[in-house]
XYZ file of C-alpha atoms in Angstrom:
731
model
C 128.935 129.243 73.264
C 126.635 127.243 75.282
C 123.655 126.046 73.745
C 121.186 127.511 76.721
C 123.121 130.699 76.176
C 122.515 131.231 72.653
C 119.105 130.406 72.058
C 118.425 132.814 75.359
C 120.341 135.520 72.928
C 118.147 134.477 70.224
C 114.862 134.689 72.018
C 116.017 138.136 73.443
C 117.274 139.488 69.954
C 114.001 138.492 68.603
C 111.835 140.358 71.462
C 113.869 143.505 70.817
C 112.876 143.390 67.005
C 109.116 142.769 68.019
C 109.455 146.232 69.884
C 110.631 148.134 67.273
C 108.140 150.887 65.755
C 106.823 150.440 62.639
C 103.975 151.944 60.487
C 101.523 150.047 61.643
C 100.622 148.658 65.226
C 99.829 145.098 65.242
C 97.114 143.562 67.325
C 97.516 141.502 70.037
C 96.528 138.364 68.129
C 99.347 139.178 65.510
C 101.869 139.758 68.113
C 100.806 136.634 69.929
C 101.041 134.692 66.601
C 104.680 136.478 65.758
C 106.176 135.281 69.039
C 104.449 131.875 70.414
C 106.089 129.649 70.931
C 109.503 131.232 70.663
C 111.246 128.065 70.431
C 110.402 127.572 66.922
C 112.655 130.468 66.038
C 115.276 128.750 68.095
C 114.680 125.811 66.167
C 114.931 127.361 63.035
C 118.322 128.849 64.092
C 119.703 125.464 65.083
C 118.453 123.814 61.686
C 120.276 126.430 60.004
C 123.339 125.216 62.057
C 123.308 121.689 61.266
C 124.856 119.558 58.445
C 123.215 116.987 56.876
C 125.030 114.428 58.861
C 124.136 115.907 62.171
C 120.472 116.119 61.020
C 120.648 112.680 60.418
C 121.956 111.585 63.512
C 118.965 112.904 65.370
C 116.673 110.481 63.636
C 117.804 107.312 64.476
C 119.069 105.241 67.634
C 122.088 105.742 69.197
C 121.976 103.000 71.403
C 119.493 100.737 72.672
C 116.878 103.411 74.448
C 118.521 106.691 72.845
C 118.088 108.409 69.921
C 121.486 110.587 68.893
C 122.529 114.121 69.849
C 124.809 116.659 68.482
C 127.522 117.174 71.092
C 128.877 120.625 68.811
C 125.403 122.664 69.074
C 124.674 121.052 72.551
C 121.679 118.570 71.575
C 121.365 115.680 73.484
C 120.234 112.376 73.368
C 116.621 111.627 74.172
C 116.205 108.801 76.725
C 113.758 106.487 76.553
C 112.246 104.327 79.256
C 110.381 100.916 78.200
C 107.999 100.461 81.024
C 104.283 101.455 81.049
C 103.948 100.487 84.618
C 107.195 100.960 86.051
C 110.440 102.993 84.882
C 112.785 100.254 83.449
C 116.551 99.305 84.408
C 119.238 100.694 82.935
C 120.446 99.280 79.845
C 123.556 101.570 79.476
C 124.608 101.518 75.664
C 123.530 98.126 74.745
C 120.863 95.397 75.323
C 122.312 94.582 78.351
C 121.482 95.452 81.925
C 123.798 97.257 83.875
C 125.041 95.882 86.724
C 125.483 97.106 90.609
C 123.682 100.355 89.906
C 120.490 101.523 91.710
C 117.904 101.325 88.991
C 114.821 99.851 91.090
C 111.375 101.052 90.641
C 108.134 101.657 92.015
C 106.365 98.479 90.180
C 103.152 99.582 89.649
C 100.262 97.115 88.616
C 100.075 96.012 84.806
C 97.697 98.417 82.659
C 94.776 95.720 81.959
C 94.745 96.248 86.321
C 94.528 99.755 86.172
C 91.909 99.328 83.379
C 89.729 97.287 86.011
C 89.498 99.951 87.941
C 87.524 102.097 85.833
C 89.095 104.822 87.834
C 89.887 107.825 85.665
C 91.731 109.621 88.334
C 93.812 106.418 89.318
C 94.732 106.502 85.259
C 96.545 110.212 85.828
C 97.566 109.353 89.030
C 99.470 106.177 87.390
C 101.027 108.197 84.979
C 102.231 110.908 87.791
C 103.913 108.278 89.762
C 106.001 107.378 85.720
C 106.705 110.696 85.406
C 107.629 111.663 88.357
C 110.539 108.276 88.900
C 111.345 109.127 84.930
C 112.747 112.400 85.990
C 114.587 110.904 88.934
C 116.112 108.666 86.442
C 116.965 111.153 83.715
C 114.334 109.764 81.528
C 112.794 111.733 78.382
C 109.922 109.365 77.173
C 108.027 106.690 79.080
C 106.799 104.097 76.248
C 103.396 103.732 77.256
C 100.489 103.877 77.801
C 99.538 100.591 75.738
C 96.465 100.496 74.749
C 95.855 97.559 71.443
C 92.632 96.550 71.300
C 92.370 93.482 73.458
C 90.917 90.887 70.671
C 92.426 87.241 71.185
C 92.485 86.042 74.444
C 95.721 84.572 73.082
C 97.979 87.676 72.777
C 100.910 87.351 75.167
C 101.055 91.413 75.659
C 97.066 91.440 76.592
C 98.375 92.099 80.405
C 100.431 95.475 79.491
C 97.263 96.947 77.568
C 93.789 98.163 79.005
C 90.421 97.023 77.327
C 88.316 95.290 74.474
C 86.607 98.540 74.476
C 87.580 101.808 72.500
C 85.561 104.144 74.995
C 87.492 102.711 78.100
C 90.625 102.491 76.443
C 90.520 106.007 75.478
C 89.238 107.230 78.844
C 91.892 105.550 80.893
C 94.670 106.043 78.388
C 94.182 110.160 78.452
C 94.274 110.191 82.397
C 97.573 108.274 82.041
C 99.508 110.692 79.296
C 98.146 113.427 81.021
C 99.813 112.468 84.590
C 103.361 111.635 83.032
C 103.193 114.926 80.709
C 102.508 117.157 83.600
C 105.631 116.206 84.947
C 107.871 117.379 82.347
C 107.981 113.801 80.818
C 106.906 112.766 77.311
C 104.315 109.992 76.997
C 104.029 107.177 74.426
C 101.017 106.092 73.032
C 101.435 102.876 71.310
C 101.471 100.614 69.611
C 99.833 102.424 66.225
C 98.302 100.541 65.075
C 96.388 97.094 65.228
C 99.249 95.298 66.773
C 97.105 92.565 68.459
C 99.258 89.530 68.377
C 102.654 88.813 68.947
C 102.911 85.984 66.521
C 105.219 86.976 63.791
C 104.294 90.955 64.859
C 107.233 91.962 62.289
C 105.589 89.995 59.158
C 101.627 90.021 59.538
C 99.713 91.948 57.516
C 96.335 93.749 58.933
C 93.263 93.991 56.737
C 90.336 95.459 58.443
C 87.540 97.900 57.321
C 87.246 101.385 57.473
C 84.422 101.513 59.870
C 86.542 99.048 62.182
C 89.273 101.374 62.197
C 87.510 104.529 62.582
C 84.775 102.641 65.530
C 87.183 100.352 67.387
C 91.062 100.798 66.477
C 91.290 104.476 66.212
C 89.491 106.165 69.095
C 92.181 105.618 71.543
C 94.471 106.866 69.661
C 92.371 110.272 68.413
C 91.749 110.847 71.981
C 95.193 110.929 73.313
C 96.308 113.300 70.167
C 93.613 115.872 70.695
C 92.300 115.055 74.355
C 95.755 113.900 75.940
C 98.139 115.875 74.169
C 100.052 113.207 73.813
C 103.962 114.147 72.569
C 104.830 110.789 70.913
C 103.304 107.632 69.359
C 105.132 104.289 68.427
C 104.574 103.006 65.102
C 103.762 99.191 65.195
C 105.375 96.222 63.688
C 102.780 95.069 61.749
C 101.894 95.751 57.885
C 98.461 97.602 57.723
C 96.596 96.671 54.532
C 100.435 95.887 52.865
C 102.567 98.631 54.111
C 104.193 98.699 57.196
C 102.940 100.895 59.776
C 106.318 102.668 60.064
C 106.091 103.489 56.069
C 102.343 104.567 56.294
C 101.625 107.572 54.715
C 97.926 106.870 55.358
C 98.448 106.459 59.253
C 101.166 108.564 59.970
C 100.294 111.587 57.437
C 96.821 111.610 56.395
C 94.963 110.484 59.667
C 97.742 111.454 62.469
C 98.717 114.618 61.076
C 95.904 116.200 59.046
C 93.242 114.698 60.455
C 94.219 114.580 64.041
C 96.460 117.608 64.260
C 99.255 115.739 65.867
C 102.389 117.877 65.920
C 104.903 115.612 67.929
C 107.121 112.936 67.291
C 106.522 109.381 65.924
C 108.824 106.561 66.660
C 109.221 103.419 65.526
C 109.174 100.276 67.279
C 112.193 98.382 67.765
C 113.608 97.217 64.407
C 110.053 98.130 62.637
C 111.511 100.505 59.953
C 112.528 98.072 56.690
C 113.037 100.574 53.722
C 114.517 103.927 53.752
C 112.782 105.805 51.269
C 109.619 104.586 52.695
C 110.040 105.336 56.194
C 112.130 108.622 55.556
C 108.884 110.451 53.333
C 106.251 109.735 55.698
C 105.640 111.143 58.942
C 107.894 108.767 60.812
C 110.445 110.912 62.922
C 113.120 108.604 64.881
C 114.159 105.088 64.052
C 114.693 102.905 67.143
C 116.339 99.327 67.559
C 119.190 97.241 68.554
C 119.436 94.109 66.552
C 121.459 94.801 63.462
C 121.361 90.758 62.765
C 118.591 92.351 59.927
C 121.241 93.948 58.505
C 123.571 90.955 58.125
C 126.127 92.358 60.637
C 128.088 90.827 63.407
C 130.381 91.458 65.998
C 128.447 94.357 67.716
C 126.178 97.378 66.931
C 126.555 100.010 64.234
C 123.913 102.407 64.467
C 125.095 104.477 61.705
C 124.256 101.194 59.713
C 120.121 101.823 60.499
C 117.934 102.742 57.401
C 117.896 106.188 58.369
C 121.311 106.917 58.775
C 123.912 106.392 56.362
C 122.091 105.152 53.497
C 119.673 108.130 54.114
C 122.587 110.651 53.541
C 123.771 108.974 50.394
C 120.255 108.997 48.856
C 120.004 112.553 50.074
C 122.860 113.527 48.456
C 122.117 111.600 45.481
C 119.035 113.833 45.137
C 116.604 110.783 45.473
C 115.181 112.132 48.862
C 114.592 115.803 49.664
C 116.430 116.999 52.397
C 113.008 118.767 53.696
C 111.924 115.416 54.699
C 114.764 115.356 57.272
C 113.990 118.855 58.586
C 110.418 117.932 59.137
C 111.963 114.949 61.195
C 114.329 117.084 63.143
C 111.607 119.849 63.649
C 109.671 117.578 65.875
C 112.610 116.400 68.069
C 113.507 119.566 68.384
C 110.214 121.044 69.424
C 109.957 117.989 71.822
C 113.115 118.641 73.747
C 111.991 122.666 74.206
C 108.439 121.245 75.250
C 110.043 118.399 77.977
C 112.710 121.392 79.168
C 115.706 119.344 77.910
C 117.500 122.627 77.563
C 116.900 124.107 80.660
C 115.789 122.659 84.051
C 112.984 120.107 84.583
C 111.572 119.014 87.816
C 114.024 116.568 90.389
C 111.653 114.009 90.364
C 110.845 111.217 93.188
C 111.898 107.357 93.320
C 109.896 104.994 95.459
C 108.322 107.088 98.074
C 105.625 106.085 99.989
C 103.032 107.831 98.249
C 104.020 105.926 95.199
C 103.748 102.432 96.703
C 100.664 103.950 98.292
C 99.006 104.242 94.587
C 100.507 101.002 93.707
C 98.632 99.241 96.313
C 95.377 101.660 95.661
C 95.342 100.260 91.921
C 95.683 96.895 93.127
C 93.174 97.271 95.659
C 90.327 98.721 92.845
C 91.857 96.740 90.093
C 91.240 93.395 91.354
C 88.235 91.604 90.402
C 85.707 89.368 92.132
C 84.280 87.259 89.262
C 82.493 84.732 91.844
C 81.224 84.564 95.639
C 78.587 81.860 96.537
C 78.815 83.283 100.319
C 82.357 82.197 101.217
C 83.951 85.867 100.846
C 85.093 87.526 102.827
C 87.094 85.231 104.995
C 87.155 85.694 108.809
C 90.030 85.714 111.014
C 87.804 84.819 114.485
C 87.732 80.989 114.992
C 90.161 80.571 112.403
C 93.411 78.285 113.509
C 94.618 77.078 110.139
C 94.867 78.822 106.635
C 95.660 76.446 103.580
C 97.536 78.457 100.839
C 98.343 76.518 97.843
C 99.945 77.246 94.536
C 103.012 78.465 93.468
C 102.002 82.169 92.402
C 101.576 82.277 95.989
C 105.381 82.868 96.182
C 106.172 83.760 92.815
C 107.308 87.337 92.058
C 106.316 89.094 88.433
C 108.220 91.975 87.879
C 110.843 90.563 86.147
C 108.671 88.931 83.426
C 106.324 90.059 80.526
C 109.171 90.773 78.186
C 109.771 94.752 77.232
C 107.777 95.842 80.303
C 109.791 94.108 83.041
C 110.718 95.921 85.944
C 113.443 95.990 88.562
C 110.968 96.211 91.833
C 111.905 98.063 94.858
C 110.296 95.262 96.157
C 107.423 92.962 95.688
C 104.887 91.288 98.229
C 104.175 88.100 97.362
C 100.330 86.628 98.028
C 101.983 84.632 101.011
C 103.758 87.272 102.583
C 100.561 89.705 102.255
C 98.908 86.763 104.284
C 101.355 86.846 107.101
C 101.267 90.476 107.452
C 97.614 90.811 107.998
C 96.661 87.559 110.141
C 97.587 87.586 113.642
C 100.013 85.173 115.032
C 97.327 82.925 116.334
C 96.217 81.741 112.643
C 98.580 79.168 111.494
C 99.269 79.493 107.546
C 100.313 76.331 105.785
C 101.763 76.326 102.207
C 102.107 73.511 99.547
C 102.824 74.807 96.022
C 100.764 71.873 94.494
C 102.630 72.061 91.017
C 105.951 72.951 89.599
C 106.706 75.723 87.110
C 107.693 73.838 84.021
C 106.138 73.200 80.862
C 107.369 69.713 80.573
C 105.516 68.944 83.937
C 101.453 68.109 83.683
C 101.299 67.186 87.194
C 102.558 65.998 89.992
C 100.520 63.134 92.197
C 103.060 63.489 95.207
C 102.496 67.405 94.909
C 98.700 67.313 94.747
C 98.342 64.556 97.535
C 100.353 66.973 99.890
C 98.309 69.956 98.977
C 94.886 68.134 99.504
C 95.864 66.776 102.748
C 96.588 70.489 103.592
C 92.951 71.983 102.517
C 91.159 69.612 103.785
C 92.570 70.031 107.221
C 92.319 73.548 107.308
C 89.912 76.422 108.630
C 89.947 77.870 104.993
C 91.804 77.403 101.777
C 93.125 79.745 98.968
C 94.411 78.811 95.787
C 97.145 81.315 94.194
C 97.593 80.029 90.630
C 96.809 81.142 86.793
C 99.507 82.588 84.433
C 102.726 83.694 84.768
C 105.140 86.000 82.745
C 108.392 84.557 82.108
C 111.070 83.981 84.428
C 113.315 87.190 83.014
C 112.403 87.927 79.253
C 109.495 87.044 76.627
C 111.812 84.295 75.524
C 111.932 82.013 78.425
C 110.707 78.425 78.105
C 107.731 79.097 80.443
C 106.472 82.516 79.360
C 102.757 82.859 78.935
C 101.919 86.343 79.268
C 105.151 88.012 77.777
C 106.348 89.894 74.712
C 107.073 87.834 71.490
C 105.061 84.847 72.775
C 100.818 84.051 72.254
C 99.475 81.597 74.092
C 98.481 78.244 72.455
C 95.333 78.086 74.135
C 93.288 78.988 77.237
C 93.655 76.039 79.464
C 95.746 76.605 82.600
C 99.539 75.269 82.484
C 101.433 72.865 84.278
C 98.417 70.700 85.261
C 96.378 73.536 87.365
C 93.107 71.928 86.205
C 93.723 68.462 87.963
C 94.989 70.069 90.898
C 91.991 72.517 91.184
C 89.407 70.039 91.123
C 91.378 67.661 93.601
C 91.240 70.891 95.925
C 87.658 71.621 95.706
C 86.613 68.213 96.089
C 88.563 67.582 99.621
C 87.432 71.215 100.527
C 84.430 73.096 98.772
C 85.158 76.409 100.242
C 88.867 76.707 98.477
C 89.106 80.296 97.030
C 90.804 80.332 93.436
C 92.547 83.412 92.947
C 94.360 83.810 89.375
C 96.938 85.590 88.481
C 97.291 86.760 84.479
C 96.364 89.177 81.611
C 93.307 87.780 80.332
C 90.738 84.951 80.598
C 90.914 81.440 81.641
C 88.941 78.283 80.311
C 87.559 77.575 83.736
C 85.166 74.760 82.459
C 87.029 71.901 84.546
C 85.920 73.462 88.037
C 84.280 76.924 87.836
C 80.854 75.246 88.654
C 82.242 73.741 91.671
C 84.549 76.786 92.778
C 82.049 79.035 95.262
C 84.779 82.057 95.082
C 86.865 83.399 92.359
C 89.499 86.493 92.008
C 91.396 87.541 89.124
C 94.359 89.163 90.004
C 95.976 90.118 86.927
C 99.500 90.841 88.430
C 98.693 93.328 90.686
C 102.127 94.926 91.226
C 104.383 95.393 93.927
C 101.781 95.534 96.880
C 99.485 92.755 95.383
C 99.998 90.760 97.945
C 99.033 92.980 100.684
C 96.115 93.952 98.520
C 94.824 90.307 97.731
C 95.044 89.213 101.808
C 92.895 92.674 102.507
C 89.966 91.626 99.616
C 90.184 88.103 100.861
C 89.629 88.863 104.491
C 87.201 91.848 103.862
C 89.623 94.874 104.815
C 88.965 95.887 101.323
C 85.726 95.599 99.763
C 86.408 94.486 95.849
C 85.249 96.917 93.534
C 87.174 96.108 90.123
C 85.517 95.440 86.893
C 86.459 93.459 83.724
C 87.944 95.532 81.377
C 87.263 92.176 78.599
C 84.441 89.887 78.473
C 85.957 86.330 79.452
C 84.596 83.899 76.837
C 83.751 80.322 78.143
C 86.188 78.640 75.552
C 88.489 80.353 73.239
C 86.227 79.046 70.267
C 83.548 81.473 71.819
C 85.974 84.609 71.192
C 85.002 86.651 67.929
C 88.543 86.833 66.871
C 88.591 82.883 66.934
C 84.724 82.218 66.073
C 84.283 84.603 63.058
C 87.932 84.920 62.075
C 91.305 82.802 61.702
C 94.782 83.353 63.212
C 97.876 84.108 60.934
C 99.757 80.806 60.428
C 103.317 80.352 59.057
C 101.941 79.487 55.322
C 99.620 82.801 56.031
C 100.612 85.818 57.322
C 97.420 87.912 57.064
C 95.128 88.924 59.943
C 91.687 89.016 58.377
C 89.205 91.040 60.980
C 86.149 89.137 59.485
C 84.463 89.805 63.043
C 84.219 93.515 62.096
C 82.997 95.767 64.702
C 81.979 92.688 66.982
C 84.483 92.538 69.069
C 84.489 91.584 72.661
C 81.273 91.872 74.022
C 79.840 93.625 70.944
C 80.165 90.333 69.679
C 78.723 88.033 72.670
C 75.587 90.545 72.789
C 74.941 90.809 69.375
C 75.183 87.047 68.632
C 73.812 85.990 71.762
C 76.995 83.948 72.981
C 77.241 83.856 76.806
C 80.686 84.676 78.128
C 81.621 83.067 81.360
C 81.970 86.175 82.828
C 80.853 89.580 81.062
C 82.650 92.863 79.948
C 82.269 95.107 82.996
C 81.551 92.193 85.351
C 82.487 92.430 89.087
C 81.230 91.698 92.369
C 80.936 93.800 95.515
C 80.878 92.380 99.568
C 78.071 94.966 99.261
C 74.873 95.626 96.708
C 73.795 98.361 94.937
C 70.164 99.633 93.459
C 69.605 101.490 90.684
C 66.536 103.654 90.067
C 64.627 106.757 89.275
C 66.400 106.359 85.542
C 65.824 110.067 83.372
C 66.872 110.499 79.899
C 66.580 113.735 78.174
C 67.460 115.158 75.023
C 69.477 118.120 74.709
C 70.906 120.495 71.778
C 74.287 118.510 72.547
C 73.048 115.474 73.003
C 71.350 113.042 75.999
C 71.467 113.617 79.201
C 71.150 110.846 81.465
C 70.529 110.929 85.454
C 69.690 107.864 88.010
C 69.630 107.085 91.653
C 72.172 104.621 92.737
C 72.117 103.012 96.420
C 74.394 101.215 98.463
C 71.896 98.594 99.942
C 74.217 96.461 101.631
C 75.988 96.507 105.183
C 79.041 97.305 104.007
C 80.895 100.726 102.537
C 81.719 99.822 98.460
C 81.728 101.562 95.142
C 80.228 100.597 92.236
C 80.694 101.394 88.431
C 77.970 102.521 86.545
C 78.286 102.098 82.999
C 75.971 103.477 80.234
C 75.487 101.847 77.015
C 73.675 102.839 73.758
C 71.461 100.935 71.433
C 70.738 102.337 68.032
C 67.562 100.518 67.384
C 67.265 100.495 63.863
C 70.049 101.585 61.362
C 70.883 101.288 58.177
C 74.152 99.701 58.712
C 74.425 96.688 61.383
C 75.044 97.590 64.941
C 76.319 95.929 68.196
C 73.668 95.229 70.149
C 75.190 97.963 72.823
C 78.044 100.065 73.181
C 79.918 101.710 76.209
C 79.593 105.514 76.155
C 80.110 106.571 79.374
C 80.996 105.184 82.818
C 81.445 106.353 86.184
C 83.035 105.095 89.494
C 80.824 105.729 92.723
C 81.733 105.286 96.510
C 79.095 105.003 98.487
C 78.757 104.378 102.384
C 76.543 101.506 103.388
C 72.864 102.511 103.414
C 74.111 106.183 101.190
C 72.648 107.133 98.280
C 73.784 109.467 95.108
C 72.408 111.272 91.941
C 74.643 110.125 89.103
C 74.704 112.193 85.835
C 75.795 111.786 82.391
C 76.405 113.978 79.512
C 76.209 111.744 76.222
C 77.281 113.555 73.155
C 75.744 113.204 69.723
C 79.118 111.301 68.824
C 77.873 108.839 71.393
C 74.764 107.984 68.845
C 76.818 107.927 65.822
C 78.470 105.184 63.442
C 80.995 105.368 60.520
C 79.328 104.755 57.240
C 82.297 103.888 54.633
C 80.125 105.091 51.509
C 79.774 108.386 53.117
C 83.185 108.707 54.158
C 82.118 109.824 57.855
C 80.118 109.857 60.764
C 76.119 109.304 60.608
C 73.751 110.179 62.798
C 70.498 108.733 61.885
C 67.297 109.701 63.210
C 64.997 107.534 65.336
C 64.913 105.764 68.674
C 67.983 104.731 70.756
C 67.610 103.108 74.066
C 70.176 104.363 76.979
C 70.942 101.208 79.507
C 72.503 101.677 82.911
C 73.984 98.872 84.443
C 77.111 96.917 86.484
C 77.800 94.844 83.574
C 77.236 94.471 79.651
C 75.377 91.441 80.599
C 73.648 93.319 83.987
C 71.325 96.213 82.593
C 69.600 97.449 85.691
C 67.571 100.678 84.195
C 66.888 101.507 80.486
C 64.820 104.153 78.806
C 64.582 105.056 74.818
C 64.686 108.276 73.328
C 63.917 109.478 70.133
C 66.017 111.535 68.482
């Protein structure tokens, strides 16, 4: 009998029983409680029908991106896709990519680009695209969003993540999750928790105070569970307070399931489980992974040798582990299968549609950040005969790099192609790479001379450089923004500083466009550059988006979701703490709650570019700030006017400062934001409602959140360093 038929009969039987007469007529509430959801009864039936071996087959990997199924009972495998900004290419039954298959995807801009839009609606639409394409490809779980807090500029996976701020992280993640899951696909919030470096990520031990955990690292996960209703969460590689995250009863049971009420599925990161008993007896549901060298095995994969496989069966039969732990895991897996319609019909989905490609373009348009502009942008085609383009990133494609987030793109428009698409035939584009993508090559005098000659004799010049993904995977020799590797410093590779200085000397109006997942040490040339753009990795339409911004067809509106320090030593993780070394695997968060702008503001260290910074081709005026106390919190309103001559969008940012507290608090903390689009000369009233939680801090001595009476200053501005209006309110 097919599972769907059996389950339908079971549900029908349950409904008949509920209709039988009884001595007392049940209330509506009792009936709802009895029959909702009906699949819980179906899960009971399936559990009773399973052998121990079948149950165990469900809770570990069966291939590189599937967990096990039970053919006898019609229970399928769960299929996962490891692309947080695009449905990843097919892997078949092992880690090797399948050949000759039509599995190219919409290549969306990376996570940090999405965060730089500060646009909640785009977060939802971003997830919507992923969910639709996952349906088309037959995937069940998108392994994203990733929102590890951006703590160090050196983290190789910062490009995948969102922000240094917990509130911005949470707001963008919730939209993404809802967009994915409204398509019938499960999202997966990762990596739980504090996986902020790639260096020895399976060995490092993270120590932080409870206050730091509660104020900075947990809020996005709490919001993902309670607001986003995320269906799956991935346990991180690292240890947390001497216990691997995948083994942590405190993280998985006490906080996630009991405090936050999470009823979904917890999956391990790949090979993150290290012990059968410890993983079996906490709220971890599925052990994933492929590399079995850790078991000393050679000559192929044997998923029955995973920790939650044969060894677990042996321990249960020996009475060392109660089978109820396995039942709980299987119940979570089956519940997810019912919720994402594994046993009936999901939408067909859609793939590489014009709408999806348009969304990729919109995220790039709104996420690219104009860092500096001293009257050189936008460029104008009128009177332009020759445009000089320099830099290897003008022609480089990035979709295939980055490690686990790599995407087989349906297409990817490079900056040079985007400029060629935009400019009229009367404008000649001349290109020189300027440098070689090779760690061993610092600079090439011949290539620099060629590039200098090009920009010196052009009407306008644009340089496309910065960081790169690896060529094909995280272990490529030239990988900088990639899984499994961290940067050694913030200096541009391949001798780019020397090249940029030479270009600016030859043509002071050369525009500098930087790719990458985070900040760069720009001290060698920043003061001389008149125009600087942060492009991130802007996806399949990135080249067209950059061309449109450079020539003013799109008014830039992206804002930095992280602070850009002047130098590495100014970053709080490096100024106040230490990175792990081969001799010391400890990551001790000595900076406390002073991460990102919280540090720069409080310790009075000037960043190169502040959190929330981003310029426009128009100007905005803030006025008429009103702050009112309510029973629920504080209402903030103000007038915003576009005082320039171009239509544009501004991200209005609301920060809160506690004027006097029992504990040391940051100078300011982001508590709300709104993206507002205005036509030239247009005004709008912008209103925010801050809940009382926006005023609280976590007190470890009291074991909870505290709202102290006293004065709070409400600051509203264009960045953490550009506060336009402010007012105090007594609580």
